[in-house]
Amino acid sequence: DSGVTQTPKHLITATGQRVTLRCSPRSGDLSVYWYQQSLDQGLQFLIQYYNGEERAKGNILERFSAQQFPDLHSELNLSSLELGDSALYFCASRAGLAGSSDTQYFGPGTRLTVL
Amino acid sequence: AQSVTQLGSHVSVSEGALVLLRCNYSSSVPPYLFWYVQYPNQGLQLLLKYTSAATLVKGINGFEAEFKKSETSFHLTKPSAHMRDAAEYFCAVSPMNRDDKIIFGKGTRLHILP
């Protein structure tokens, strides 16, 4: 158990809909990362937050957005869903910023299926 | 820019045999290198991490990896495979001191034959 929790575990929805994925980082961790894992694209970094502020952006679509709240939990919002958005979405947390010796700890993921 | 190539999307070894998972990287700056493992229906778990302190890195579960700058490789090995090692393994790279820019390989699924 990494200490990172993600809800829900599974999500099935239809094209055009909007969903919200939730992540609670390990106690005390300030950084949260979101990743998408799909069969064709592999594991891709989407976005990072540190203490409530966006720090880095990867291959995140404009239809996707995220935020980190004062209690440090984070939400990833996916809208106008397409079939190709079906994937595993992982959240990871770490204590500090890049360059420190600490490690990213991954949650168990949310499996999104778009029908 | 950084990239990672994992040779072989599937590798099968017999229980008790040597495990060798290959990873080559490309990086324009000194890299951090990682190996992660993903067991079925679970998230990624860090096996080991190279941060320039030592070229031979020992990780959890008996795995180790050697950083070879001349070969731009970071292959993962384990002397004797166990059934519980069956999982997917990801090699990853990031610029040193910027592991918010971590780039993952496509993964190698390790099968253990009884």
Short mmCIF file of C-alpha atoms in Angstrom, two decimals:
data_model
loop_
_atom_site.label_atom_id
_atom_site.label_comp_id
_atom_site.label_asym_id
_atom_site.label_seq_id
_atom_site.Cartn_x
_atom_site.Cartn_y
_atom_site.Cartn_z
CA ASP A 1 0.00 0.00 0.00
CA SER A 2 1.60 3.22 -1.22
CA GLY A 3 -0.56 5.49 0.92
CA VAL A 4 -2.01 7.20 -2.15
CA THR A 5 -5.74 6.63 -2.60
CA GLN A 6 -7.79 7.06 -5.72
CA THR A 7 -11.53 6.95 -6.21
CA PRO A 8 -13.43 5.53 -7.87
CA LYS A 9 -11.64 2.32 -8.77
CA HIS A 10 -13.73 1.82 -11.89
CA LEU A 11 -15.81 4.24 -13.91
CA ILE A 12 -18.00 3.45 -16.91
CA THR A 13 -19.58 6.28 -18.81
CA ALA A 14 -20.75 7.33 -22.26
CA THR A 15 -19.17 9.50 -24.92
CA GLY A 16 -19.75 13.19 -24.42
CA GLN A 17 -20.02 12.90 -20.65
CA ARG A 18 -17.87 14.47 -17.95
CA VAL A 19 -16.24 12.66 -15.03
CA THR A 20 -14.13 13.58 -12.03
CA LEU A 21 -11.35 11.40 -10.67
CA ARG A 22 -10.13 11.96 -7.16
CA CYS A 23 -6.73 11.47 -5.55
CA SER A 24 -5.61 11.76 -1.95
CA PRO A 25 -1.81 11.94 -1.64
CA ARG A 26 0.27 10.36 1.09
CA SER A 27 0.10 12.22 4.34
CA GLY A 28 2.42 15.22 4.16
CA ASP A 29 3.13 14.99 0.42
CA LEU A 30 2.72 18.32 -1.33
CA SER A 31 3.15 17.26 -4.96
CA VAL A 32 0.55 15.39 -6.96
CA TYR A 33 1.05 13.99 -10.45
CA TRP A 34 -1.52 12.61 -12.87
CA TYR A 35 -0.72 9.97 -15.50
CA GLN A 36 -2.71 8.21 -18.19
CA GLN A 37 -1.93 4.62 -19.12
CA SER A 38 -3.40 3.23 -22.33
CA LEU A 39 -2.50 0.31 -24.53
CA ASP A 40 -1.47 2.41 -27.51
CA GLN A 41 0.19 5.37 -25.77
CA GLY A 42 1.72 3.65 -22.76
CA LEU A 43 2.16 5.64 -19.55
CA GLN A 44 2.02 9.37 -20.14
CA PHE A 45 2.47 12.24 -17.72
CA LEU A 46 -0.48 14.62 -17.74
CA ILE A 47 -0.01 17.32 -15.11
CA GLN A 48 1.61 18.10 -11.77
CA TYR A 49 0.48 20.23 -8.83
CA TYR A 50 2.52 21.40 -5.89
CA ASN A 51 0.82 22.80 -2.81
CA GLY A 52 -2.20 23.90 -4.78
CA GLU A 53 -0.45 25.35 -7.81
CA GLU A 54 0.13 23.88 -11.24
CA ARG A 55 3.84 23.14 -11.72
CA ALA A 56 4.23 21.14 -14.91
CA LYS A 57 2.13 20.08 -17.85
CA GLY A 58 2.58 17.07 -20.06
CA ASN A 59 0.39 15.61 -22.76
CA ILE A 60 -2.87 16.80 -21.29
CA LEU A 61 -5.77 17.52 -23.61
CA GLU A 62 -7.67 20.80 -23.38
CA ARG A 63 -10.78 18.80 -22.47
CA PHE A 64 -8.99 17.69 -19.32
CA SER A 65 -8.31 19.85 -16.31
CA ALA A 66 -7.11 19.32 -12.77
CA GLN A 67 -6.82 21.12 -9.49
CA GLN A 68 -5.33 20.61 -6.06
CA PHE A 69 -7.31 21.74 -3.06
CA PRO A 70 -6.11 23.29 0.24
CA ASP A 71 -6.27 19.88 1.93
CA LEU A 72 -3.90 18.70 -0.88
CA HIS A 73 -6.25 16.23 -2.49
CA SER A 74 -6.50 16.57 -6.24
CA GLU A 75 -9.17 16.07 -8.85
CA LEU A 76 -8.80 15.35 -12.55
CA ASN A 77 -11.78 16.44 -14.63
CA LEU A 78 -12.33 14.85 -18.01
CA SER A 79 -15.03 16.32 -20.23
CA SER A 80 -16.57 15.66 -23.65
CA LEU A 81 -15.32 12.13 -23.28
CA GLU A 82 -14.33 10.12 -26.33
CA LEU A 83 -13.79 6.41 -26.78
CA GLY A 84 -10.06 7.01 -26.90
CA ASP A 85 -10.09 8.41 -23.37
CA SER A 86 -10.63 4.91 -22.02
CA ALA A 87 -7.54 4.21 -19.95
CA LEU A 88 -6.10 3.75 -16.49
CA TYR A 89 -5.52 7.05 -14.75
CA PHE A 90 -2.90 7.10 -12.05
CA CYS A 91 -2.16 9.65 -9.42
CA ALA A 92 1.24 9.81 -7.74
CA SER A 93 2.49 11.93 -4.87
CA ARG A 94 5.84 12.96 -3.50
CA ALA A 95 6.96 14.99 -0.56
CA GLY A 96 8.56 17.90 -2.35
CA LEU A 97 9.53 19.30 -5.68
CA ALA A 98 11.76 17.87 -8.40
CA GLY A 99 15.39 17.49 -7.55
CA SER A 100 14.88 16.22 -4.05
CA SER A 101 15.83 12.67 -3.24
CA ASP A 102 12.29 11.54 -2.55
CA THR A 103 10.26 9.34 -4.79
CA GLN A 104 6.90 9.40 -6.50
CA TYR A 105 4.43 6.96 -4.94
CA PHE A 106 1.65 5.75 -7.18
CA GLY A 107 -1.96 5.09 -6.31
CA PRO A 108 -3.84 2.01 -7.54
CA GLY A 109 -5.45 3.88 -10.42
CA THR A 110 -8.94 4.56 -11.77
CA ARG A 111 -9.99 2.52 -14.76
CA LEU A 112 -12.15 4.64 -17.05
CA THR A 113 -14.23 2.98 -19.73
CA VAL A 114 -16.01 5.19 -22.24
CA LEU A 115 -18.76 3.43 -24.19
CA ALA B 1 14.92 15.62 -24.76
CA GLN B 2 14.63 12.26 -23.06
CA SER B 3 13.38 8.93 -24.34
CA VAL B 4 13.40 5.33 -23.25
CA THR B 5 13.40 2.13 -25.28
CA GLN B 6 12.59 -1.18 -23.66
CA LEU B 7 13.62 -4.12 -25.78
CA GLY B 8 10.95 -6.80 -25.81
CA SER B 9 7.36 -6.19 -24.83
CA HIS B 10 7.22 -9.73 -23.42
CA VAL B 11 9.99 -11.76 -21.80
CA SER B 12 9.62 -15.32 -20.50
CA VAL B 13 12.06 -16.98 -18.14
CA SER B 14 11.94 -20.19 -16.15
CA GLU B 15 11.62 -20.10 -12.40
CA GLY B 16 15.12 -19.94 -10.94
CA ALA B 17 16.68 -18.56 -14.11
CA LEU B 18 18.33 -15.19 -14.61
CA VAL B 19 16.02 -12.26 -15.34
CA LEU B 20 17.34 -9.63 -17.75
CA LEU B 21 15.11 -6.78 -18.87
CA ARG B 22 16.72 -4.33 -21.24
CA CYS B 23 16.42 -0.58 -21.25
CA ASN B 24 18.23 1.99 -23.35
CA TYR B 25 17.78 5.67 -22.84
CA SER B 26 18.45 8.89 -24.63
CA SER B 27 19.05 12.07 -22.71
CA SER B 28 20.60 15.42 -23.61
CA VAL B 29 21.44 16.09 -19.96
CA PRO B 30 22.62 13.81 -17.13
CA PRO B 31 19.68 11.58 -16.31
CA TYR B 32 17.92 10.04 -13.39
CA LEU B 33 16.87 6.50 -14.30
CA PHE B 34 14.16 4.37 -12.75
CA TRP B 35 12.66 0.92 -12.86
CA TYR B 36 9.06 0.52 -11.75
CA VAL B 37 7.01 -2.67 -11.42
CA GLN B 38 3.27 -2.97 -11.91
CA TYR B 39 1.54 -6.05 -10.57
CA PRO B 40 -1.89 -6.93 -12.00
CA ASN B 41 -4.58 -4.43 -11.03
CA GLN B 42 -2.15 -2.32 -9.03
CA GLY B 43 -0.31 0.95 -9.40
CA LEU B 44 3.37 1.34 -10.12
CA GLN B 45 5.92 0.60 -7.42
CA LEU B 46 9.47 1.90 -7.53
CA LEU B 47 12.02 -0.94 -7.76
CA LEU B 48 15.16 1.17 -7.90
CA LYS B 49 16.50 4.55 -8.92
CA TYR B 50 19.82 5.77 -10.30
CA THR B 51 20.81 9.25 -9.17
CA SER B 52 24.54 9.21 -10.05
CA ALA B 53 25.72 8.08 -6.62
CA ALA B 54 26.73 4.58 -7.81
CA THR B 55 26.50 2.89 -11.19
CA LEU B 56 25.24 -0.40 -9.73
CA VAL B 57 21.93 0.19 -8.04
CA LYS B 58 20.30 -2.37 -5.78
CA GLY B 59 16.55 -2.36 -5.42
CA ILE B 60 13.81 -4.24 -3.72
CA ASN B 61 12.93 -7.91 -4.21
CA GLY B 62 16.47 -8.83 -5.25
CA PHE B 63 16.57 -6.69 -8.39
CA GLU B 64 19.48 -4.54 -9.44
CA ALA B 65 20.41 -2.42 -12.42
CA GLU B 66 23.67 -1.08 -13.78
CA PHE B 67 24.04 2.33 -15.35
CA LYS B 68 26.37 2.17 -18.36
CA LYS B 69 26.89 5.61 -19.80
CA SER B 70 28.94 4.37 -22.78
CA GLU B 71 26.10 2.07 -23.80
CA THR B 72 23.28 4.40 -22.65
CA SER B 73 21.77 1.40 -20.94
CA PHE B 74 20.14 0.66 -17.61
CA HIS B 75 19.29 -3.04 -17.76
CA LEU B 76 17.42 -4.69 -14.89
CA THR B 77 18.59 -8.06 -13.58
CA LYS B 78 17.73 -10.61 -10.93
CA PRO B 79 19.82 -13.76 -10.46
CA SER B 80 16.93 -16.15 -9.82
CA ALA B 81 13.34 -15.58 -10.93
CA HIS B 82 10.38 -16.32 -8.68
CA MET B 83 6.79 -16.84 -9.72
CA ARG B 84 5.86 -13.68 -7.82
CA ASP B 85 8.08 -11.64 -10.16
CA ALA B 86 5.52 -12.00 -12.93
CA ALA B 87 4.47 -8.42 -13.63
CA GLU B 88 4.99 -5.52 -16.01
CA TYR B 89 8.22 -3.57 -15.66
CA PHE B 90 8.74 0.01 -16.74
CA CYS B 91 12.00 1.78 -17.30
CA ALA B 92 11.88 5.55 -16.99
CA VAL B 93 14.17 8.54 -17.42
CA SER B 94 14.13 12.13 -16.33
CA PRO B 95 16.59 15.00 -16.43
CA MET B 96 18.68 15.04 -13.29
CA ASN B 97 16.98 17.25 -10.72
CA ARG B 98 13.81 17.41 -12.80
CA ASP B 99 12.02 14.15 -12.18
CA ASP B 100 8.74 15.89 -12.69
CA LYS B 101 9.61 15.38 -16.34
CA ILE B 102 9.78 11.60 -16.06
CA ILE B 103 9.36 9.70 -19.33
CA PHE B 104 8.30 6.05 -19.22
CA GLY B 105 9.11 3.24 -21.60
CA LYS B 106 6.37 1.10 -23.10
CA GLY B 107 6.90 -1.62 -20.53
CA THR B 108 8.01 -5.25 -20.59
CA ARG B 109 5.73 -7.98 -19.34
CA LEU B 110 7.72 -10.65 -17.51
CA HIS B 111 6.32 -14.18 -17.58
CA ILE B 112 7.72 -16.82 -15.24
CA LEU B 113 7.54 -20.41 -16.47
CA PRO B 114 7.25 -23.17 -13.85
#
